Amino acid sequence: MKKLLKGGVIVGASGCRKADLLIDGERIEAVGEALSCPEAEEIDVSGKLLFPGFLDAHTHFDLEVCNTVTADDFYTGGRSALRGGTTTVIDFACPNKGETLHTGLARWHEKADGKTGCDYGFHMTIDDWDDGIRAELPQMFDEGISSFKMYMTYPAMMIGDEAMFHALREMKRLGGIVGVHCENAGMIDALIAEKKAAGALSPASHPLCRPAEAEAEAVGRLLKLARVADVPVMIVHLSTAAALREVEAARGLGQKVFVETCPHYLLLDDSRYSLPDFAGARYVCAPPLRKKLDNERLWKALADGEIQTVSTDHCSFTLAQKDAGRGDFTKIPGGMPGVETRGTLLFTYGVAAGRITAERMADVLAETPAKLYGLFPRKGVLQPGADADIVVYDPRGTSCITAADQAANVDYAPYEGTQIAGHIAEVYLRGTCVVREGKILHDRNGQYLHRGKCML
């Protein structure tokens, strides 16, 4: 049956307008004023904002790391995503050292296919480099993978400057894009050794061992490699004003550089690591939380268009899992949940607070990531022919983030007690309402009402 959403405000990167939206099956049939369709179910969305379904291009579901596995797999992670208005995630398929790219991709398909409620795709992690990996890259494109990730830290994942340069050259030849985790591994290892020798093993040592300079140096080094390779790159989860200065310098030389940040780098600061009773472990992530001045600089960059996307780096662990690092902060699994709260936080502290416009929010959460990762115009925009992925946001009133009221498979909330402006009233995935007033809708057997689809 067709659905007609009447009286809302359509929000897109290019503007907002009051209009009706007609859904036919999984796609948008029409957007316009005073639409009429006698056979459609009419739904009143007066006073509400209609955003394109959000895309989160940086999640880690069902990831084996730090001798454990992330708390959210594709089933619970998909529930959390939908509840937060994210209708599509792009996760990272991660082969282990010595494995082929195809092995990693097949394992991630096994983790995700038929198990999640949101649509999904994959980036491919390159954590090894040899002739075999190079030969596999064209086949990855044939299988729908055109975006890749590399690390400049973590021994199990980093490949070194020479191998990274070769990989960047291949991206230039093949037309792919690489996102890079930028931190100076040697500096971090040296600082960790100093803290351990001094017996400073609490979470408060975590940000001291991964200073802003470690990120900025790695960003600058990557951008010099990319300049010689003549290829655009994405800086993932950028967290500091210092790293942003490196990006500004490269752009001044004519380089194309894309930047992603995360809500926790906009809203939280490193004072969290000094919370009593090991509570600081909840906020251990890499790069770590920074200073309030960094928060404000990133907000300005977001408003000015210097930052292109806001993802979450959703990498969730329970408090019991975080407890593995009591007595040694380096053993705390790094990461936080975030896919459920990204949209409401960005609306509250961005749009409602006057830091960014609603159009900018639609751009960084939907349209630009859809364009970067090959999903536009099917995703990321509310226009005829696009998937009917819609977030109906009611800006009136307030709501509150609590651990007790979340779909993520974790027993704490990084933003516990945070007041939110308005709330997500409904979420549509390819024309089906899958969330209403915070409740994830199910069929009579308690299963997902609408299964996610692989977008590769």
GROMACS .gro file of C-alpha atoms in nm:
model
  456
    1MET     CA    1   0.000   0.000   0.000
    2LYS     CA    2   0.120   0.352  -0.075
    3LYS     CA    3   0.185   0.595   0.210
    4LEU     CA    4   0.146   0.972   0.199
    5LEU     CA    5   0.332   1.174   0.463
    6LYS     CA    6   0.150   1.507   0.488
    7GLY     CA    7   0.250   1.843   0.630
    8GLY     CA    8   0.614   1.790   0.720
    9VAL     CA    9   0.929   1.985   0.637
   10ILE     CA   10   1.159   1.802   0.394
   11VAL     CA   11   1.524   1.853   0.495
   12GLY     CA   12   1.811   1.810   0.252
   13ALA     CA   13   2.162   1.938   0.208
   14SER     CA   14   2.043   2.198  -0.042
   15GLY     CA   15   1.753   2.332   0.164
   16CYS     CA   16   1.433   2.281   0.361
   17ARG     CA   17   1.078   2.310   0.233
   18LYS     CA   18   0.732   2.224   0.354
   19ALA     CA   19   0.608   1.943   0.131
   20ASP     CA   20   0.428   1.612   0.124
   21LEU     CA   21   0.604   1.285   0.044
   22LEU     CA   22   0.447   0.987  -0.133
   23ILE     CA   23   0.590   0.637  -0.087
   24ASP     CA   24   0.519   0.354  -0.329
   25GLY     CA   25   0.662   0.026  -0.206
   26GLU     CA   26   1.027   0.074  -0.118
   27ARG     CA   27   1.083   0.397  -0.309
   28ILE     CA   28   0.977   0.760  -0.298
   29GLU     CA   29   0.729   0.830  -0.576
   30ALA     CA   30   0.678   1.204  -0.535
   31VAL     CA   31   0.767   1.505  -0.321
   32GLY     CA   32   0.560   1.821  -0.352
   33GLU     CA   33   0.301   2.056  -0.210
   34ALA     CA   34  -0.059   1.945  -0.159
   35LEU     CA   35  -0.006   1.594  -0.292
   36SER     CA   36  -0.314   1.374  -0.315
   37CYS     CA   37  -0.337   0.997  -0.353
   38PRO     CA   38  -0.676   0.840  -0.266
   39GLU     CA   39  -0.533   0.486  -0.242
   40ALA     CA   40  -0.251   0.585  -0.005
   41GLU     CA   41  -0.248   0.560   0.373
   42GLU     CA   42  -0.226   0.922   0.488
   43ILE     CA   43   0.009   0.997   0.777
   44ASP     CA   44   0.012   1.339   0.946
   45VAL     CA   45   0.367   1.462   1.010
   46SER     CA   46   0.277   1.828   1.066
   47GLY     CA   47   0.535   2.019   1.269
   48LYS     CA   48   0.799   1.752   1.210
   49LEU     CA   49   1.121   1.744   1.012
   50LEU     CA   50   1.178   1.470   0.754
   51PHE     CA   51   1.545   1.385   0.716
   52PRO     CA   52   1.689   1.129   0.475
   53GLY     CA   53   1.770   0.808   0.660
   54PHE     CA   54   2.106   0.857   0.829
   55LEU     CA   55   2.413   0.667   0.708
   56ASP     CA   56   2.683   0.566   0.955
   57ALA     CA   57   2.997   0.493   0.756
   58HIS     CA   58   3.204   0.385   1.056
   59THR     CA   59   3.079   0.100   1.274
   60HIS     CA   60   3.244  -0.206   1.426
   61PHE     CA   61   2.985  -0.479   1.484
   62ASP     CA   62   3.087  -0.831   1.591
   63LEU     CA   63   3.457  -0.739   1.591
   64GLU     CA   64   3.715  -0.955   1.766
   65VAL     CA   65   3.954  -0.722   1.946
   66CYS     CA   66   4.152  -0.713   2.274
   67ASN     CA   67   4.081  -1.082   2.340
   68THR     CA   68   3.707  -1.022   2.335
   69VAL     CA   69   3.426  -0.945   2.088
   70THR     CA   70   3.233  -0.620   2.067
   71ALA     CA   71   2.908  -0.631   2.261
   72ASP     CA   72   2.696  -0.541   1.959
   73ASP     CA   73   2.674  -0.784   1.671
   74PHE     CA   74   2.484  -0.707   1.351
   75TYR     CA   75   2.151  -0.798   1.512
   76THR     CA   76   2.174  -0.574   1.819
   77GLY     CA   77   2.381  -0.314   1.637
   78GLY     CA   78   2.115  -0.296   1.367
   79ARG     CA   79   1.843  -0.243   1.628
   80SER     CA   80   2.044   0.035   1.789
   81ALA     CA   81   2.110   0.195   1.451
   82LEU     CA   82   1.744   0.197   1.349
   83ARG     CA   83   1.633   0.342   1.680
   84GLY     CA   84   1.877   0.627   1.624
   85GLY     CA   85   1.753   0.697   1.273
   86THR     CA   86   2.044   0.526   1.098
   87THR     CA   87   1.899   0.319   0.816
   88THR     CA   88   2.232   0.219   0.658
   89VAL     CA   89   2.566   0.130   0.817
   90ILE     CA   90   2.898   0.063   0.649
   91ASP     CA   91   3.103  -0.170   0.867
   92PHE     CA   92   3.465  -0.284   0.828
   93ALA     CA   93   3.541  -0.628   0.693
   94CYS     CA   94   3.869  -0.719   0.861
   95PRO     CA   95   4.092  -1.002   0.742
   96ASN     CA   96   4.352  -1.113   0.994
   97LYS     CA   97   4.722  -1.079   0.919
   98GLY     CA   98   4.812  -1.333   0.655
   99GLU     CA   99   4.455  -1.379   0.530
  100THR     CA  100   4.322  -1.281   0.190
  101LEU     CA  101   4.080  -0.992   0.147
  102HIS     CA  102   3.821  -1.241   0.024
  103THR     CA  103   3.848  -1.437   0.349
  104GLY     CA  104   3.773  -1.125   0.552
  105LEU     CA  105   3.485  -1.023   0.327
  106ALA     CA  106   3.328  -1.370   0.340
  107ARG     CA  107   3.350  -1.371   0.720
  108TRP     CA  108   3.174  -1.034   0.744
  109HIS     CA  109   2.900  -1.147   0.509
  110GLU     CA  110   2.848  -1.444   0.739
  111LYS     CA  111   2.826  -1.211   1.040
  112ALA     CA  112   2.576  -0.975   0.874
  113ASP     CA  113   2.370  -1.139   0.601
  114GLY     CA  114   2.013  -1.205   0.711
  115LYS     CA  115   2.084  -1.091   1.068
  116THR     CA  116   2.045  -0.714   1.075
  117GLY     CA  117   1.749  -0.481   1.052
  118CYS     CA  118   1.919  -0.190   0.874
  119ASP     CA  119   2.071  -0.182   0.529
  120TYR     CA  120   2.447  -0.230   0.524
  121GLY     CA  121   2.767  -0.237   0.325
  122PHE     CA  122   3.136  -0.291   0.396
  123HIS     CA  123   3.467  -0.115   0.372
  124MET     CA  124   3.764  -0.352   0.342
  125THR     CA  125   4.053  -0.321   0.587
  126ILE     CA  126   4.400  -0.355   0.436
  127ASP     CA  127   4.624  -0.476   0.719
  128ASP     CA  128   4.874  -0.665   0.501
  129TRP     CA  129   5.040  -0.579   0.173
  130ASP     CA  130   5.193  -0.813  -0.082
  131ASP     CA  131   5.144  -0.913  -0.444
  132GLY     CA  132   4.846  -1.129  -0.350
  133ILE     CA  133   4.662  -0.843  -0.180
  134ARG     CA  134   4.740  -0.613  -0.471
  135ALA     CA  135   4.600  -0.870  -0.715
  136GLU     CA  136   4.280  -0.902  -0.511
  137LEU     CA  137   4.191  -0.533  -0.519
  138PRO     CA  138   4.022  -0.530  -0.864
  139GLN     CA  139   3.814  -0.829  -0.753
  140MET     CA  140   3.702  -0.634  -0.445
  141PHE     CA  141   3.567  -0.365  -0.675
  142ASP     CA  142   3.387  -0.635  -0.874
  143GLU     CA  143   3.218  -0.742  -0.548
  144GLY     CA  144   3.106  -0.388  -0.470
  145ILE     CA  145   3.386  -0.281  -0.238
  146SER     CA  146   3.531   0.056  -0.339
  147SER     CA  147   3.634   0.195   0.001
  148PHE     CA  148   3.918   0.069   0.219
  149LYS     CA  149   4.074   0.140   0.557
  150MET     CA  150   4.433   0.143   0.674
  151TYR     CA  151   4.590   0.202   1.014
  152MET     CA  152   4.902   0.394   1.114
  153THR     CA  153   4.891   0.238   1.462
  154TYR     CA  154   4.806  -0.103   1.618
  155PRO     CA  155   5.063  -0.376   1.533
  156ALA     CA  156   4.792  -0.623   1.426
  157MET     CA  157   4.662  -0.379   1.163
  158MET     CA  158   4.925  -0.124   1.056
  159ILE     CA  159   5.127  -0.184   0.741
  160GLY     CA  160   5.392   0.092   0.738
  161ASP     CA  161   5.455   0.390   0.515
  162GLU     CA  162   5.602   0.206   0.217
  163ALA     CA  163   5.316  -0.042   0.192
  164MET     CA  164   5.064   0.237   0.248
  165PHE     CA  165   5.216   0.437  -0.035
  166HIS     CA  166   5.187   0.138  -0.269
  167ALA     CA  167   4.825   0.090  -0.163
  168LEU     CA  168   4.748   0.457  -0.225
  169ARG     CA  169   4.897   0.425  -0.574
  170GLU     CA  170   4.661   0.134  -0.640
  171MET     CA  171   4.364   0.339  -0.518
  172LYS     CA  172   4.463   0.608  -0.766
  173ARG     CA  173   4.467   0.350  -1.046
  174LEU     CA  174   4.143   0.179  -0.946
  175GLY     CA  175   3.942   0.482  -0.838
  176GLY     CA  176   3.883   0.380  -0.475
  177ILE     CA  177   3.901   0.580  -0.156
  178VAL     CA  178   4.094   0.503   0.162
  179GLY     CA  179   4.007   0.608   0.515
  180VAL     CA  180   4.303   0.612   0.752
  181HIS     CA  181   4.334   0.591   1.130
  182CYS     CA  182   4.610   0.846   1.194
  183GLU     CA  183   4.825   0.818   1.508
  184ASN     CA  184   5.202   0.790   1.543
  185ALA     CA  185   5.257   0.435   1.669
  186GLY     CA  186   5.618   0.484   1.784
  187MET     CA  187   5.533   0.789   1.994
  188ILE     CA  188   5.241   0.608   2.154
  189ASP     CA  189   5.447   0.298   2.237
  190ALA     CA  190   5.723   0.508   2.394
  191LEU     CA  191   5.477   0.702   2.610
  192ILE     CA  192   5.301   0.383   2.720
  193ALA     CA  193   5.634   0.235   2.827
  194GLU     CA  194   5.705   0.546   3.036
  195LYS     CA  195   5.368   0.533   3.209
  196LYS     CA  196   5.402   0.162   3.285
  197ALA     CA  197   5.750   0.212   3.426
  198ALA     CA  198   5.612   0.484   3.652
  199GLY     CA  199   5.323   0.264   3.766
  200ALA     CA  200   5.067   0.509   3.623
  201LEU     CA  201   4.819   0.247   3.505
  202SER     CA  202   4.477   0.412   3.547
  203PRO     CA  203   4.254   0.534   3.260
  204ALA     CA  204   4.390   0.885   3.323
  205SER     CA  205   4.712   0.777   3.145
  206HIS     CA  206   4.528   0.685   2.825
  207PRO     CA  207   4.502   1.037   2.672
  208LEU     CA  208   4.855   1.123   2.786
  209CYS     CA  209   4.992   0.835   2.579
  210ARG     CA  210   4.800   0.938   2.267
  211PRO     CA  211   4.853   1.317   2.257
  212ALA     CA  212   4.719   1.551   1.992
  213GLU     CA  213   5.065   1.564   1.838
  214ALA     CA  214   5.057   1.189   1.770
  215GLU     CA  215   4.745   1.238   1.560
  216ALA     CA  216   4.861   1.557   1.389
  217GLU     CA  217   5.198   1.409   1.290
  218ALA     CA  218   5.036   1.102   1.139
  219VAL     CA  219   4.778   1.311   0.953
  220GLY     CA  220   5.054   1.528   0.809
  221ARG     CA  221   5.260   1.226   0.707
  222LEU     CA  222   4.963   1.056   0.543
  223LEU     CA  223   4.877   1.369   0.348
  224LYS     CA  224   5.231   1.395   0.214
  225LEU     CA  225   5.213   1.032   0.101
  226ALA     CA  226   4.875   1.101  -0.060
  227ARG     CA  227   5.007   1.415  -0.230
  228VAL     CA  228   5.284   1.222  -0.403
  229ALA     CA  229   5.045   0.936  -0.483
  230ASP     CA  230   4.803   1.200  -0.619
  231VAL     CA  231   4.495   1.048  -0.458
  232PRO     CA  232   4.222   1.181  -0.225
  233VAL     CA  233   4.203   1.032   0.125
  234MET     CA  234   3.961   1.033   0.417
  235ILE     CA  235   4.088   1.112   0.767
  236VAL     CA  236   3.861   0.904   0.990
  237HIS     CA  237   3.755   1.010   1.341
  238LEU     CA  238   3.962   1.330   1.341
  239SER     CA  239   3.968   1.463   1.696
  240THR     CA  240   4.193   1.766   1.729
  241ALA     CA  241   4.242   2.121   1.611
  242ALA     CA  242   4.608   2.033   1.548
  243ALA     CA  243   4.515   1.757   1.302
  244LEU     CA  244   4.269   1.991   1.133
  245ARG     CA  245   4.553   2.239   1.074
  246GLU     CA  246   4.742   1.969   0.883
  247VAL     CA  247   4.434   1.919   0.665
  248GLU     CA  248   4.403   2.294   0.606
  249ALA     CA  249   4.766   2.311   0.495
  250ALA     CA  250   4.721   2.023   0.250
  251ARG     CA  251   4.404   2.175   0.108
  252GLY     CA  252   4.593   2.500   0.064
  253LEU     CA  253   4.825   2.311  -0.170
  254GLY     CA  254   4.530   2.189  -0.373
  255GLN     CA  255   4.488   1.843  -0.221
  256LYS     CA  256   4.146   1.682  -0.193
  257VAL     CA  257   4.106   1.565   0.167
  258PHE     CA  258   3.787   1.438   0.330
  259VAL     CA  259   3.740   1.455   0.706
  260GLU     CA  260   3.518   1.252   0.935
  261THR     CA  261   3.463   1.323   1.303
  262CYS     CA  262   3.240   1.167   1.570
  263PRO     CA  263   2.991   1.302   1.825
  264HIS     CA  264   3.219   1.221   2.118
  265TYR     CA  265   3.490   1.449   1.976
  266LEU     CA  266   3.236   1.727   1.950
  267LEU     CA  267   3.078   1.684   2.292
  268LEU     CA  268   3.306   1.508   2.543
  269ASP     CA  269   3.650   1.600   2.678
  270ASP     CA  270   3.943   1.424   2.842
  271SER     CA  271   3.836   1.511   3.197
  272ARG     CA  272   3.622   1.196   3.174
  273TYR     CA  273   3.933   0.981   3.212
  274SER     CA  274   3.980   1.105   3.571
  275LEU     CA  275   3.635   0.997   3.688
  276PRO     CA  276   3.646   0.790   4.010
  277ASP     CA  277   3.582   0.416   4.047
  278PHE     CA  278   3.730   0.325   3.708
  279ALA     CA  279   3.444   0.508   3.533
  280GLY     CA  280   3.699   0.666   3.302
  281ALA     CA  281   3.738   0.328   3.130
  282ARG     CA  282   3.398   0.378   2.968
  283TYR     CA  283   3.546   0.657   2.756
  284VAL     CA  284   3.866   0.485   2.645
  285CYS     CA  285   3.879   0.504   2.266
  286ALA     CA  286   4.139   0.593   2.006
  287PRO     CA  287   4.205   0.867   1.937
  288PRO     CA  288   4.109   0.965   2.291
  289LEU     CA  289   3.874   1.241   2.397
  290ARG     CA  290   4.043   1.580   2.371
  291LYS     CA  291   4.012   1.931   2.519
  292LYS     CA  292   3.708   2.157   2.520
  293LEU     CA  293   3.893   2.389   2.280
  294ASP     CA  294   3.917   2.100   2.035
  295ASN     CA  295   3.542   2.041   2.071
  296GLU     CA  296   3.466   2.400   1.976
  297ARG     CA  297   3.713   2.406   1.685
  298LEU     CA  298   3.554   2.093   1.539
  299TRP     CA  299   3.206   2.242   1.569
  300LYS     CA  300   3.323   2.545   1.372
  301ALA     CA  301   3.484   2.322   1.110
  302LEU     CA  302   3.162   2.125   1.084
  303ALA     CA  303   2.959   2.441   1.030
  304ASP     CA  304   3.206   2.578   0.775
  305GLY     CA  305   3.221   2.260   0.567
  306GLU     CA  306   3.577   2.168   0.661
  307ILE     CA  307   3.443   1.839   0.801
  308GLN     CA  308   3.243   1.632   0.555
  309THR     CA  309   3.087   1.354   0.763
  310VAL     CA  310   2.996   1.267   1.122
  311SER     CA  311   3.011   0.894   1.191
  312THR     CA  312   3.021   0.714   1.525
  313ASP     CA  313   3.307   0.460   1.531
  314HIS     CA  314   3.051   0.250   1.721
  315CYS     CA  315   3.263  -0.010   1.900
  316SER     CA  316   3.074  -0.118   2.209
  317PHE     CA  317   3.178  -0.311   2.519
  318THR     CA  318   3.004  -0.390   2.844
  319LEU     CA  319   3.135  -0.271   3.179
  320ALA     CA  320   3.257  -0.625   3.248
  321GLN     CA  321   3.458  -0.618   2.926
  322LYS     CA  322   3.604  -0.277   3.014
  323ASP     CA  323   3.705  -0.419   3.353
  324ALA     CA  324   3.975  -0.627   3.179
  325GLY     CA  325   4.188  -0.315   3.203
  326ARG     CA  326   4.175  -0.266   3.579
  327GLY     CA  327   4.538  -0.234   3.678
  328ASP     CA  328   4.656  -0.176   3.319
  329PHE     CA  329   4.488   0.088   3.105
  330THR     CA  330   4.636  -0.063   2.786
  331LYS     CA  331   4.412  -0.368   2.833
  332ILE     CA  332   4.087  -0.169   2.836
  333PRO     CA  333   3.902  -0.251   2.513
  334GLY     CA  334   3.891   0.075   2.320
  335GLY     CA  335   3.560   0.205   2.189
  336MET     CA  336   3.216   0.333   2.283
  337PRO     CA  337   2.858   0.284   2.166
  338GLY     CA  338   2.723   0.570   1.956
  339VAL     CA  339   2.505   0.467   1.665
  340GLU     CA  340   2.184   0.510   1.867
  341THR     CA  341   2.243   0.867   1.981
  342ARG     CA  342   2.430   1.033   1.694
  343GLY     CA  343   2.127   1.195   1.527
  344THR     CA  344   1.961   1.328   1.841
  345LEU     CA  345   2.291   1.463   1.976
  346LEU     CA  346   2.372   1.640   1.651
  347PHE     CA  347   2.024   1.789   1.637
  348THR     CA  348   2.034   1.902   2.001
  349TYR     CA  349   2.386   2.043   2.023
  350GLY     CA  350   2.415   2.138   1.659
  351VAL     CA  351   2.083   2.244   1.507
  352ALA     CA  352   1.884   2.343   1.817
  353ALA     CA  353   2.189   2.512   1.969
  354GLY     CA  354   2.247   2.717   1.654
  355ARG     CA  355   2.589   2.572   1.576
  356ILE     CA  356   2.482   2.414   1.245
  357THR     CA  357   2.174   2.422   1.024
  358ALA     CA  358   1.932   2.137   0.968
  359GLU     CA  359   2.057   2.129   0.608
  360ARG     CA  360   2.413   2.076   0.730
  361MET     CA  361   2.296   1.794   0.954
  362ALA     CA  362   2.129   1.623   0.658
  363ASP     CA  363   2.446   1.668   0.455
  364VAL     CA  364   2.696   1.521   0.704
  365LEU     CA  365   2.469   1.238   0.825
  366ALA     CA  366   2.319   1.135   0.492
  367GLU     CA  367   2.395   1.299   0.158
  368THR     CA  368   2.774   1.329   0.166
  369PRO     CA  369   2.843   0.979   0.304
  370ALA     CA  370   2.604   0.838   0.043
  371LYS     CA  371   2.800   1.017  -0.228
  372LEU     CA  372   3.142   0.919  -0.092
  373TYR     CA  373   3.057   0.551  -0.068
  374GLY     CA  374   2.861   0.496  -0.388
  375LEU     CA  375   2.506   0.491  -0.250
  376PHE     CA  376   2.377   0.823  -0.387
  377PRO     CA  377   2.109   0.896  -0.512
  378ARG     CA  378   1.949   0.574  -0.390
  379LYS     CA  379   2.040   0.678  -0.035
  380GLY     CA  380   2.105   1.011   0.131
  381VAL     CA  381   1.830   1.223  -0.023
  382LEU     CA  382   1.450   1.250  -0.022
  383GLN     CA  383   1.358   1.270  -0.389
  384PRO     CA  384   1.158   1.061  -0.639
  385GLY     CA  385   1.328   0.730  -0.712
  386ALA     CA  386   1.531   0.719  -0.390
  387ASP     CA  387   1.481   0.454  -0.127
  388ALA     CA  388   1.210   0.563   0.116
  389ASP     CA  389   1.453   0.583   0.411
  390ILE     CA  390   1.311   0.859   0.627
  391VAL     CA  391   1.372   0.992   0.977
  392VAL     CA  392   1.068   1.179   1.111
  393TYR     CA  393   1.205   1.412   1.378
  394ASP     CA  394   0.976   1.593   1.618
  395PRO     CA  395   1.168   1.898   1.747
  396ARG     CA  396   0.914   1.974   2.018
  397GLY     CA  397   0.966   1.890   2.383
  398THR     CA  398   1.263   1.712   2.537
  399SER     CA  399   1.379   1.358   2.603
  400CYS     CA  400   1.666   1.205   2.797
  401ILE     CA  401   1.941   0.954   2.720
  402THR     CA  402   1.963   0.668   2.972
  403ALA     CA  403   2.129   0.328   2.971
  404ALA     CA  404   1.801   0.169   3.076
  405ASP     CA  405   1.634   0.297   2.760
  406GLN     CA  406   1.859   0.186   2.477
  407ALA     CA  407   1.868  -0.090   2.220
  408ALA     CA  408   2.247  -0.126   2.217
  409ASN     CA  409   2.374  -0.436   2.396
  410VAL     CA  410   2.565  -0.242   2.661
  411ASP     CA  411   2.496  -0.162   3.025
  412TYR     CA  412   2.604   0.202   3.029
  413ALA     CA  413   2.544   0.513   2.821
  414PRO     CA  414   2.832   0.757   2.755
  415TYR     CA  415   2.577   1.042   2.758
  416GLU     CA  416   2.379   0.923   3.061
  417GLY     CA  417   2.129   1.190   3.170
  418THR     CA  418   2.183   1.413   2.867
  419GLN     CA  419   1.873   1.614   2.775
  420ILE     CA  420   1.775   1.595   2.409
  421ALA     CA  421   1.579   1.852   2.207
  422GLY     CA  422   1.278   1.667   2.069
  423HIS     CA  423   1.295   1.304   1.962
  424ILE     CA  424   1.283   1.070   1.666
  425ALA     CA  425   0.913   1.000   1.613
  426GLU     CA  426   0.936   0.746   1.329
  427VAL     CA  427   1.194   0.575   1.112
  428TYR     CA  428   1.115   0.429   0.769
  429LEU     CA  429   1.342   0.178   0.600
  430ARG     CA  430   1.264   0.135   0.230
  431GLY     CA  431   0.903   0.239   0.288
  432THR     CA  432   0.833   0.033   0.600
  433CYS     CA  433   0.794   0.204   0.937
  434VAL     CA  434   1.041   0.017   1.158
  435VAL     CA  435   1.054   0.250   1.461
  436ARG     CA  436   0.769   0.446   1.615
  437GLU     CA  437   0.809   0.667   1.924
  438GLY     CA  438   1.125   0.484   2.027
  439LYS     CA  439   0.977   0.137   1.989
  440ILE     CA  440   1.135  -0.097   1.737
  441LEU     CA  441   0.850  -0.262   1.549
  442HIS     CA  442   0.849  -0.641   1.504
  443ASP     CA  443   0.640  -0.901   1.331
  444ARG     CA  444   0.421  -1.138   1.531
  445ASN     CA  445   0.717  -1.372   1.585
  446GLY     CA  446   0.925  -1.100   1.745
  447GLN     CA  447   1.158  -1.071   1.446
  448TYR     CA  448   1.258  -0.762   1.252
  449LEU     CA  449   0.962  -0.617   1.065
  450HIS     CA  450   1.185  -0.548   0.767
  451ARG     CA  451   1.523  -0.716   0.712
  452GLY     CA  452   1.824  -0.509   0.613
  453LYS     CA  453   1.965  -0.547   0.265
  454CYS     CA  454   2.330  -0.563   0.164
  455MET     CA  455   2.397  -0.262  -0.058
  456LEU     CA  456   2.705  -0.402  -0.233
   0.00000   0.00000   0.00000
